[in-house]
XYZ file of C-alpha atoms in Angstrom:
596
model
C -19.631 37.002 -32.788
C -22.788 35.957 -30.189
C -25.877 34.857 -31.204
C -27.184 38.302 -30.301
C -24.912 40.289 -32.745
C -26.114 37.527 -35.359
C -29.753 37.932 -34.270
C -29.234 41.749 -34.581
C -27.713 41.519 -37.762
C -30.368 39.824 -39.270
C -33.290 41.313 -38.070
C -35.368 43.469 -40.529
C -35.523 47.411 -40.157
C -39.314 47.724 -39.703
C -41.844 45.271 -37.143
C -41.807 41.947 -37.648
C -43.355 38.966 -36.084
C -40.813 36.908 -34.142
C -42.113 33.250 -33.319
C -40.476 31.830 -30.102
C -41.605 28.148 -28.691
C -40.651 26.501 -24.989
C -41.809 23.142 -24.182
C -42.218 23.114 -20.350
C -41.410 19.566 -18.538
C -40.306 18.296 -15.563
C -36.963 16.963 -15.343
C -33.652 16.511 -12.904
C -31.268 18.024 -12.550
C -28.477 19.721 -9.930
C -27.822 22.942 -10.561
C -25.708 24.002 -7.303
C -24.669 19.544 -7.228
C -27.690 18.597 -5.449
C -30.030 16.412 -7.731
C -33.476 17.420 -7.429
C -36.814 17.632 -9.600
C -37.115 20.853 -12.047
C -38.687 22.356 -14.133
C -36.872 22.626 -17.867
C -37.945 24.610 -20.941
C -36.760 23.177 -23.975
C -34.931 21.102 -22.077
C -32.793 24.050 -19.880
C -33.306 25.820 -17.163
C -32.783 28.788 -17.698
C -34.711 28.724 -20.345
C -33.689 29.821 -24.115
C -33.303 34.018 -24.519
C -35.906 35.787 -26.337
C -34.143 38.491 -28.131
C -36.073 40.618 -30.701
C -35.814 44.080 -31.936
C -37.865 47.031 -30.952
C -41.314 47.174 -32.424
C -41.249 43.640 -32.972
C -44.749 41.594 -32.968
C -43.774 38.727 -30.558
C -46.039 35.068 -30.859
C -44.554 33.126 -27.953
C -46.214 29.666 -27.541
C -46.392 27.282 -24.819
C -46.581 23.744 -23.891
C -47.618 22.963 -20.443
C -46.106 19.121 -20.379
C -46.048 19.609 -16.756
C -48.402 17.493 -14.476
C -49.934 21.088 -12.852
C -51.205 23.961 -14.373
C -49.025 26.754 -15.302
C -49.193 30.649 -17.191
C -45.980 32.475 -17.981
C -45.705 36.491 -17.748
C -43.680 38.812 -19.318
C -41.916 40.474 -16.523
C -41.685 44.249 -17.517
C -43.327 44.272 -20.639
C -46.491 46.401 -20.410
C -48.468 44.895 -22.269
C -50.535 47.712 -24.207
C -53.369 46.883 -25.872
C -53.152 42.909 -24.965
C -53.528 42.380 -21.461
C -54.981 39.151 -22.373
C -51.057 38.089 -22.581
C -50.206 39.158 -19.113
C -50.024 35.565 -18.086
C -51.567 35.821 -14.809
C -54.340 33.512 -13.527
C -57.376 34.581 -12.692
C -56.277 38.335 -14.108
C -55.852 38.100 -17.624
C -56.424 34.219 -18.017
C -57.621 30.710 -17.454
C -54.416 28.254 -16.435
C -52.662 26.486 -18.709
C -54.362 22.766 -18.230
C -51.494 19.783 -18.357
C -50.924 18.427 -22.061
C -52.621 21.916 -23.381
C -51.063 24.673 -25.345
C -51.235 28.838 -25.057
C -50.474 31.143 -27.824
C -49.345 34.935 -26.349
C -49.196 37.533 -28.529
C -47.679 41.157 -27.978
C -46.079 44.099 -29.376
C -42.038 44.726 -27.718
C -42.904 48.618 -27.516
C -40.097 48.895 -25.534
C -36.309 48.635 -25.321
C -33.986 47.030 -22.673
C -33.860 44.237 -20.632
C -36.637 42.023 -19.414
C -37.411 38.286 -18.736
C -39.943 35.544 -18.236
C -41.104 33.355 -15.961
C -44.192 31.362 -14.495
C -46.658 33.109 -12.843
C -48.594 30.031 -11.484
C -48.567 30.184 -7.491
C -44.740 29.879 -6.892
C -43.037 27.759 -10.168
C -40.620 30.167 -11.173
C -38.348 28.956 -8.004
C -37.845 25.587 -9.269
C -36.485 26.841 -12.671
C -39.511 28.423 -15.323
C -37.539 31.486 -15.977
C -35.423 32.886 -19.131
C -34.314 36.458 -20.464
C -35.361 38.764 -22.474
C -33.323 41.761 -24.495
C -34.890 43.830 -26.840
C -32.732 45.940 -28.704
C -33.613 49.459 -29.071
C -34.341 51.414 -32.145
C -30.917 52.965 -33.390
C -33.440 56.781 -32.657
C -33.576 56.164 -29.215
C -30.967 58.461 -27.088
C -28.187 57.019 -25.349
C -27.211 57.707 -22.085
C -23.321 57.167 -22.559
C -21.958 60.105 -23.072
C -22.196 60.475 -19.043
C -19.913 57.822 -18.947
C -17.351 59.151 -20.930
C -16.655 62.131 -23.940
C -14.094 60.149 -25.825
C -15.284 59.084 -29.310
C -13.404 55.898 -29.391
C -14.439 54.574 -25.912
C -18.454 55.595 -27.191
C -18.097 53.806 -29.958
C -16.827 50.336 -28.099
C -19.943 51.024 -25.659
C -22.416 51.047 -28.033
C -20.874 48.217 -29.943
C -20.786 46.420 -26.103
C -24.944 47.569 -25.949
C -25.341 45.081 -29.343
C -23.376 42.378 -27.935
C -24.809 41.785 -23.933
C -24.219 38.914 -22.011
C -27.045 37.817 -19.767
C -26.707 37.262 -16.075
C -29.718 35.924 -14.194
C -29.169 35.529 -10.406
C -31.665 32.940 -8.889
C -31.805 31.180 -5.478
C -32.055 27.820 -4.767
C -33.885 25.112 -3.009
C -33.679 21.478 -2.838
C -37.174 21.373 -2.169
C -39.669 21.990 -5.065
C -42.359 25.175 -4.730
C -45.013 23.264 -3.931
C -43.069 21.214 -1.166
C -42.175 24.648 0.286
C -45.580 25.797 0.539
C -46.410 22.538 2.317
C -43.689 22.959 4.791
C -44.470 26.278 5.672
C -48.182 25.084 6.048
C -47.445 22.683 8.410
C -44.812 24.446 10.475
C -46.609 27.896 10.564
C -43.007 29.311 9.179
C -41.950 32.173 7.226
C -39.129 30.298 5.048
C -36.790 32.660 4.211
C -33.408 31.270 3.253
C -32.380 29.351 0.560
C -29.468 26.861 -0.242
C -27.305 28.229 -2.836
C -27.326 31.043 -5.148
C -26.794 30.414 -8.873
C -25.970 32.159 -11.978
C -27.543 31.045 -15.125
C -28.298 27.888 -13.530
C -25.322 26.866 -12.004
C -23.523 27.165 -8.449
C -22.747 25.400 -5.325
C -23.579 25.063 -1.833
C -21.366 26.505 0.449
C -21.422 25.767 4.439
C -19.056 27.966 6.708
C -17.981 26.744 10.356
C -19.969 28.640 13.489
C -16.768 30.778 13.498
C -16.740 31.545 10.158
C -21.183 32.720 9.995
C -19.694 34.411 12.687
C -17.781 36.373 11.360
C -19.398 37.055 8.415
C -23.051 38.419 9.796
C -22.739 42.096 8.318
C -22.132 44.866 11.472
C -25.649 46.464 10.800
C -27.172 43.022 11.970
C -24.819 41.907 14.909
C -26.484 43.298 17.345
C -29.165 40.737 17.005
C -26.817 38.283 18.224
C -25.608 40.430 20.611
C -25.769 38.744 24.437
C -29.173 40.579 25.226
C -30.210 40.352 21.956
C -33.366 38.687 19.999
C -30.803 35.969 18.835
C -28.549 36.335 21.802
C -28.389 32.780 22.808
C -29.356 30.858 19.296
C -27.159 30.390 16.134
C -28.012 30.810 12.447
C -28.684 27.156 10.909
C -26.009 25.384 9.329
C -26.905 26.602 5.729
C -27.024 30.607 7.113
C -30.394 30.787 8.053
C -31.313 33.519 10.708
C -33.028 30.904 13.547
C -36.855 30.451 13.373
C -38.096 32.365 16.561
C -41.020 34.459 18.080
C -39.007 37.579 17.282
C -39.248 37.309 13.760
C -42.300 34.419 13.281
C -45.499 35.444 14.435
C -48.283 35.396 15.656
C -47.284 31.562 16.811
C -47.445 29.206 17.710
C -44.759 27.728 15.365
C -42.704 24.560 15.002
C -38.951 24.778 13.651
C -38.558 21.441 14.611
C -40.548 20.069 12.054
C -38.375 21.968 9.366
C -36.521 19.103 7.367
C -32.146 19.268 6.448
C -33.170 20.038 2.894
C -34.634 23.261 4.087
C -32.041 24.170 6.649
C -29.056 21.781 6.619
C -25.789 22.383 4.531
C -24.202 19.575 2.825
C -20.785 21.362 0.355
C -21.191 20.863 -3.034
C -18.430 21.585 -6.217
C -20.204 21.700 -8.715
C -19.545 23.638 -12.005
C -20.047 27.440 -11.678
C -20.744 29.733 -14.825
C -18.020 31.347 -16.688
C -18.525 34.805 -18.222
C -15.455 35.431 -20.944
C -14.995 38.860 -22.306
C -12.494 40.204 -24.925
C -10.372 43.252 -23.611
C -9.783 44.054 -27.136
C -13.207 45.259 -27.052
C -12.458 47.439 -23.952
C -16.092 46.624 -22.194
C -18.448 44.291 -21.399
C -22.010 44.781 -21.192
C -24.192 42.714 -18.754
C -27.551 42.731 -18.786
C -27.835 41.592 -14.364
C -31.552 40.197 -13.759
C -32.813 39.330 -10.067
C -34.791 35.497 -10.906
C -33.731 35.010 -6.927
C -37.419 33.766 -5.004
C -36.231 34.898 -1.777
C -32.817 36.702 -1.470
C -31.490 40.127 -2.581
C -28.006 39.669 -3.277
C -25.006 42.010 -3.674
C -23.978 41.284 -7.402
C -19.828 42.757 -7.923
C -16.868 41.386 -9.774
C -13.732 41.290 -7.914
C -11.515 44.304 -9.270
C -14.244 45.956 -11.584
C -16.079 49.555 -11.323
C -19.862 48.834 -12.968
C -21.707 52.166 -14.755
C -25.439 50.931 -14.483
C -26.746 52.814 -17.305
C -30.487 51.216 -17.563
C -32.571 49.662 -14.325
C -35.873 47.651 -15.545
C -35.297 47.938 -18.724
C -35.008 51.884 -19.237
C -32.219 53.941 -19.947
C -30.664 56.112 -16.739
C -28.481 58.747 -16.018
C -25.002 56.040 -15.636
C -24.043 55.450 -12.033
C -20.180 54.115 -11.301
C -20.584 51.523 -8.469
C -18.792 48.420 -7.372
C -21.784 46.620 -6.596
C -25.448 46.483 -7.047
C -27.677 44.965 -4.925
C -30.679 42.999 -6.750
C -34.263 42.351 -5.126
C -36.122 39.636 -6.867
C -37.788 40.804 -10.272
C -35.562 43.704 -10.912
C -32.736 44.751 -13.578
C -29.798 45.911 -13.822
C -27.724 46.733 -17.166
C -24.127 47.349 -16.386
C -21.400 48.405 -18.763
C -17.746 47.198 -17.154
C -13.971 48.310 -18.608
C -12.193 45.752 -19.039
C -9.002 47.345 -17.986
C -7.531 44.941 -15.624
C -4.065 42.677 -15.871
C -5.705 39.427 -18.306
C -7.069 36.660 -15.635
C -9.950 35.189 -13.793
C -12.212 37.386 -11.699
C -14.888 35.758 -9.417
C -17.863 37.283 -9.455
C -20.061 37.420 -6.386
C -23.793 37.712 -5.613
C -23.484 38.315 -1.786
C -27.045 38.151 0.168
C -27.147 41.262 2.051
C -30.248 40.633 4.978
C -30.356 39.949 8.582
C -32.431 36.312 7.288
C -29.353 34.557 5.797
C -25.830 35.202 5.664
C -24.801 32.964 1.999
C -22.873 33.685 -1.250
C -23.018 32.531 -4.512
C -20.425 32.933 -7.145
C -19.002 32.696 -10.853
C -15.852 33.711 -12.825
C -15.371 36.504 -15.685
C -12.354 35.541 -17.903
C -10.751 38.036 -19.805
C -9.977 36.242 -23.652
C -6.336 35.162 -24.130
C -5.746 35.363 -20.200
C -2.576 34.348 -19.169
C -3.001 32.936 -15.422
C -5.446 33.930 -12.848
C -5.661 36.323 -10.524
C -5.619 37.263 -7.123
C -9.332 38.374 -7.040
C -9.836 41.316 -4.782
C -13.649 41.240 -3.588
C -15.818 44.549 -2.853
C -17.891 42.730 -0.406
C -17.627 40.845 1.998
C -19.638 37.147 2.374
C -22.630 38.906 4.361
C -22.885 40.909 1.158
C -21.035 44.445 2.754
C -18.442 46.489 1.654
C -15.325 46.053 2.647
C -14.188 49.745 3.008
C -15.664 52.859 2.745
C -14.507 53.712 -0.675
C -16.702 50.377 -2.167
C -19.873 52.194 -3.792
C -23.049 50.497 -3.566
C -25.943 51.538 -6.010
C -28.509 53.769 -4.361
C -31.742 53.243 -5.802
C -32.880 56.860 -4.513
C -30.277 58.631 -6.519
C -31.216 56.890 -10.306
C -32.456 59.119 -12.551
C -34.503 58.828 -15.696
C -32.491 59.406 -18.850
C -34.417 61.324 -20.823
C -36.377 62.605 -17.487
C -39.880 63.566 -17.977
C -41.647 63.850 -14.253
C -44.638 62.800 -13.268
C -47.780 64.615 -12.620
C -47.932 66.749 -9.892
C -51.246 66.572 -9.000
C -53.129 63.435 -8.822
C -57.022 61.513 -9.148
C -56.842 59.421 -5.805
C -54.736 57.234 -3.233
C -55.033 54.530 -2.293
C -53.204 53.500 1.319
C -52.023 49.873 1.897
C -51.182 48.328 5.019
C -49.067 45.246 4.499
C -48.132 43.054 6.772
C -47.844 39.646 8.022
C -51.874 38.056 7.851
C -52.392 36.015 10.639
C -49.808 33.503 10.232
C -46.080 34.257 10.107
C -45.904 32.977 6.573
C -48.828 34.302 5.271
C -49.096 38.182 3.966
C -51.563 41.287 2.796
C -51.606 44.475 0.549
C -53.978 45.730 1.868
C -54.470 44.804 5.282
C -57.459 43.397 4.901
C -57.470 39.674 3.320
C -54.593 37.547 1.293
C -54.740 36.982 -1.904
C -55.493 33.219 -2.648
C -53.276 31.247 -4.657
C -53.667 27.581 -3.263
C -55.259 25.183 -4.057
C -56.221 27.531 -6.863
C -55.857 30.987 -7.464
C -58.354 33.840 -7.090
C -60.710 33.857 -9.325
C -58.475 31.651 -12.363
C -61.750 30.439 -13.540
C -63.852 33.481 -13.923
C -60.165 36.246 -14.686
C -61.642 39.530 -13.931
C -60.358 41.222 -17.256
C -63.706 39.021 -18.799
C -65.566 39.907 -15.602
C -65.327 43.378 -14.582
C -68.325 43.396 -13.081
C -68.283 39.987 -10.921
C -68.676 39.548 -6.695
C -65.119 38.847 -6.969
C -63.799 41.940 -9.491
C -65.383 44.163 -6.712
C -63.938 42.567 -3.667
C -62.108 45.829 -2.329
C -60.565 43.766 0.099
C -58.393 42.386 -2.820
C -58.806 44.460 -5.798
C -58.331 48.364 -6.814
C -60.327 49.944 -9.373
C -59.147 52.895 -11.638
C -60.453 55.119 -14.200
C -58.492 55.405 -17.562
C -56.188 58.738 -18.204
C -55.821 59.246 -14.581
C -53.181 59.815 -12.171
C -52.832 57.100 -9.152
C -50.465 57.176 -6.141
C -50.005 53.875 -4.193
C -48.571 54.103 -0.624
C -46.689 50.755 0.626
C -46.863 51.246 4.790
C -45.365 48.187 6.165
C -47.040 48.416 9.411
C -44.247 45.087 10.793
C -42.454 46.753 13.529
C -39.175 44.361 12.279
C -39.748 42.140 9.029
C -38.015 42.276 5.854
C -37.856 43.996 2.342
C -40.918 43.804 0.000
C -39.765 43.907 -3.685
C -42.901 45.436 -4.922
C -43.489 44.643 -8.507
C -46.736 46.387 -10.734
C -47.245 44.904 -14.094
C -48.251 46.930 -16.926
C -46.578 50.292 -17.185
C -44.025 51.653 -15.153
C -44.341 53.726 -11.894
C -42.142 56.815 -10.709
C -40.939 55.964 -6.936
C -41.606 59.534 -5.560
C -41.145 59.163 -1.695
C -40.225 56.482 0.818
C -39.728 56.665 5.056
C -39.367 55.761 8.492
C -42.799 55.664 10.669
C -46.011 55.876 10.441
C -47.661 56.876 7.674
C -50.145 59.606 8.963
C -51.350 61.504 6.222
C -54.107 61.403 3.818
C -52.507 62.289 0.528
C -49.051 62.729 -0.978
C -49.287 66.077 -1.065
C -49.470 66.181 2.911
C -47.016 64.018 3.522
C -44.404 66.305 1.305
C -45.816 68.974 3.046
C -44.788 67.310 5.948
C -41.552 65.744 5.331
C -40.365 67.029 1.806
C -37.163 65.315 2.310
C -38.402 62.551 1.846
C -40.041 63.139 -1.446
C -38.925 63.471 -4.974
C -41.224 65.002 -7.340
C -38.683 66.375 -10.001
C -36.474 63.719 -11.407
C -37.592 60.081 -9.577
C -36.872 56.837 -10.433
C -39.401 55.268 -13.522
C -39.204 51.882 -13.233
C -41.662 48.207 -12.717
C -39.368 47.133 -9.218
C -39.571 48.819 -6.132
C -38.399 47.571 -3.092
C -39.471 48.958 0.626
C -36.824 49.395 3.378
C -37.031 46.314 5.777
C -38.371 47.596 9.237
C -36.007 47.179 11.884
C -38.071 48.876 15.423
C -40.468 50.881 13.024
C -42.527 50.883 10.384
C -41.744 52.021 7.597
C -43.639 53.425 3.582
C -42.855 53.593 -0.165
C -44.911 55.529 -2.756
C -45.326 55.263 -5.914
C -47.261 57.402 -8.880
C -48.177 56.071 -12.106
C -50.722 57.194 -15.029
C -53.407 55.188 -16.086
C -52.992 54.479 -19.927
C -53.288 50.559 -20.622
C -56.721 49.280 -19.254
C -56.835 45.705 -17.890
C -56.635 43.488 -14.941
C -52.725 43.757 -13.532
C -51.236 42.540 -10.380
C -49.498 44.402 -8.246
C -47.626 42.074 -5.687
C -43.996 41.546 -3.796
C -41.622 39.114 -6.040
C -40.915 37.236 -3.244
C -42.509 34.419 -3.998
C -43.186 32.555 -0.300
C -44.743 36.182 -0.090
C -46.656 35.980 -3.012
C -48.121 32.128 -2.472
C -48.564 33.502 0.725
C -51.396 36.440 0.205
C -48.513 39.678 -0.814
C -50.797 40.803 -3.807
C -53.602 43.124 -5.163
C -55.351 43.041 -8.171
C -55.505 46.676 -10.471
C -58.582 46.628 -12.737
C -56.906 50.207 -14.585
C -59.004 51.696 -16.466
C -62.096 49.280 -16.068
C -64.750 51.538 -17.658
C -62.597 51.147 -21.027
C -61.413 47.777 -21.248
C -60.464 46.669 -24.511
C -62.817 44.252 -26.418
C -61.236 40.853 -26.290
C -60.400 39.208 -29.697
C -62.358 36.003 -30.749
C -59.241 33.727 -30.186
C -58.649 35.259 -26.879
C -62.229 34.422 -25.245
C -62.317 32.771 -22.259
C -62.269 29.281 -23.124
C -59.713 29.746 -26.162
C -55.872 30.045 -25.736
C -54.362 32.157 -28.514
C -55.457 30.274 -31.340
């Protein structure tokens, strides 16, 4: 039995207040065999679950022991009625100080899987992170039966839903955040690699010969290295890394030169990889796939396995058989898998699919009781693509809502961003207009704009976007880069429906044009509800994402892309949703309090 079936088993039938407590310190460690400074949460990285029951009335304190300030957020969680416990700077809070404490409280109104993580310029990447699961109310409908109509097979998948295993996917550096930032600073550099890929905290670093990157760049991206292509003449780095040239850094000038071995070198490590083990007595396994990664999007598939994703960001879908799912930073998968292979070892892969890096990372899945390994047989290739036609990868486009209840058709306004690189190649806009500050400080983290609304900075429409409560918002993402990569788009508070996306320029005014325009492109009935969406990277055009959501929690929310050199780097907006009815702020919740 897991500590989550023990957890669940003891957990009351009505709301109760769960207490949960990290201590957050730097340590060392080596996670993929390199030894370099971390950050540890009681001591681990990732950090200890938080698993709680739906309804539940969560306390979750903090100690910042670290020498910097930090804030952590609730990824997912929507925070109604407290979006004083966002955990966002300058938003919904003052810092954490070194040495001081936080108190956040909130309400787990909803079921599925979730996790947190700093939210404190870019320390998440060097290991302030953990998962959440909360277990939804036994009234809640269930999605399984599109998985299969046999009682006894239902019954082991809802026993699986009790008893998840958490898999968080993160890349890795072996430089810290704030070394990163530095680097990029001073070499005018879009970073965009990392050096291993880990799961749950451990991996390793692998380093292929020039033959073998070779061989391994995916076919949509060879052309780049092509003889009279971009990359024609240049190889990636030794660690993967697409090179650092004007085609894909500018405006210049820049300086890969001054980029040190830690950043782009490979040295092979061995270190210990995480093992998943399953019973095949209970016929499936249910893994609850999160995307901690700062920079990648990797191709997550177990050697010899079909996955039914059945819930994406934490809410239930219409189940989707795949071999593989790829997962932009910040978003979700849950994944129910039969365990209906010979008893063994399987490796499973996360498999960076992106013309920036070709790199794997990987673990094992061992059947109970197993008998001698296996001949894995992979889905995907290193690169991250399938390796025949009949490998399914999930497409986002196609999830649907389980129940499904559609958005509004007609909407209150639209707002239009034009994101793009900001006048450096590693520095980035919403908007179009200005990036969001985050260094030395960030924007506004001593005067947050939920406790002024009305302040120079709160109506700086540069960098903020002001609704009115009970209304009905679409948000265009053009990404006006001509060739530039994926933007994991992430909104906190309440979830968004992903109604349309394209190639080209965005040339209407409203939605409602655009469909008129190009109605294959848009989705209106049945479209994807989730807090994750990623755009298309532009390869020779732009290219545009929308997204509607209703206005029902008022607060000040980010909206930003999860990539975190991104996000340091300007890739944010601030939402002030319904600002004419913000809530009234509780006593221990003022300003200069923290929870207490």
């Amino acid at each position: 039995m897991s500590l989550i079936t023990l957890f669940t088993l003891i957990a009351c039938a009505s709301a109760v207040t769960r207490r949960f407590a990290i201590d957050v310190q730097w340590g060392t460690g080596a996670p993929d065999g390199f030894e370099r400074r971390m950050i540890l949460l009681n001591g681990t990285s990732p950090g200890p679950p938080l698993v709680v029951d739906q309804g539940d009335n969560i306390e979750f304190s903090v100690h910042n022991g670290l020498d910097l300030d930090t804030t952590i957020h609730f990824h997912g969680i929507v925070q109604q009625n407290t979006p004083w416990s966002d955990g966002v700077p300058g938003l919904s809070q003052r810092p954490i100080a070194p040495g001081s404490d936080w108190l956040y409280k909130w309400t787990a109104n909803d079921y599925g899987s979730y996790w947190y993580h700093a939210h404190y310029q870019a320390q998440a990447t060097d290991g302030l992170y953990g998962p959440i699961y909360i277990r939804p109310r036994k009234s809640e409908p269930k999605p399984f039966s599109g998985i299969s109509n046999d009682p006894q097979a239902l019954s082991a998948i809802e026993q699986a839903e009790n008893d998840p295993q958490f898999i968080m996917v993160a890349d890795w550096q072996h430089v810290t955040s704030g070394e990163l930032y530095d680097i990029e600073n001073r070499t005018n550099l879009d970073i965009y690699c990392s050096q291993s890929i880990l799961f749950n905290g451990k991996g390793s670093v692998p380093c292929l010969t020039p033959e073998e990157q070779r061989d391994a760049i995916p076919p949509p991206f060879k052309w780049l290295y092509a003889p009279d292509g971009p990359m024609g003449n240049e190889n990636v780095t030794a660690n993967g890394c697409a090179p650092f040239n004007g085609f894909n850094q500018n405006p210049g000038p820049i300086n890969p030169s001054g980029l040190p071995k830690e950043v782009i070198g490979c040295e092979a490590t061995q270190a210990e990889l995480s093992d998943f083990k399953v019973d095949p007595a209970e016929q499936w396994a249910n893994f609850h796939l999160i995307g901690a990664t700062a920079i990648l999007a990797p191709v997550v598939s177990l050697d010899g396995h079909d996955m039914w994703v059945y819930a994406v960001d934490g809410r239930y879908i219409e189940p989707y058989r795949v071999q593989g799912v790829q997962i932009p930073s910040g978003e979700r998968y849950s994944v129910m898998v039969p365990l209906n292979q010979a008893p063994g070892t399987y490796t499973l892969r996360a498999s960076h699919f992106g013309y920036n890096q070709i790199l794997s990372g990987y673990a094992t899945v061992t059947y109970a009781e197993r008998q001698s390994s296996n001949n894995s047989q992979a889905h995907f290739t290193y690169g991250g693509f399938p390796v025949s036609q009949d490998v399914i990868l999930l497409n986002t486009t196609n999830i649907i809502p389980f129940p499904n209840v559609p958005p509004a058709r007609d909407v209150n306004e639209t707002h239009i961003f034009h994101m793009s690189r900001f006048q450096a190649p590693w520095l980035w806009t919403v908007t179009g207009k200005a990036a969001y500050p985050s260094h030395p400080g960030e924007y506004a983290e001593d005067n947050p704009l939920l406790y002024n609304p009305n302040s120079q900075e709160a109506n700086n429409r540069d960098l903020v976007v002001r609704t009115q409560n009970n209304t009905w918002v679409d948000l265009v993402f053009f990404v006006t880069d001509t060739f530039g990569p994926a933007h994991p788009m992430h909104k906190h508070s309440n979830k968004a429906y992903v109604i349309g996306k394209g190639v080209g320029n965005w040339t209407w005014d409203t939605v409602a044009e655009a469909a008129a325009a190009q109605p294959q492109n848009f989705n209106f009935d049945n479209p994807p509800l989730r807090d994750g969406y990623s755009t298309e990277p532009s390869a020779g055009q732009p290219v545009w994402l929308v997204i509607r959501y209703h206005v029902q929690n008022p607060g000040a929310f980010m909206l930003h892309c999860h990539v975190q050199t991104h996000l340091a780097g300007g890739m944010a907006v601030a939402l002030l949703d319904g600002v004419e009815d913000f809530p009234e702020i509780p006593p221990e919740y003022a300003v200069d309090r923290n929870g207490t």
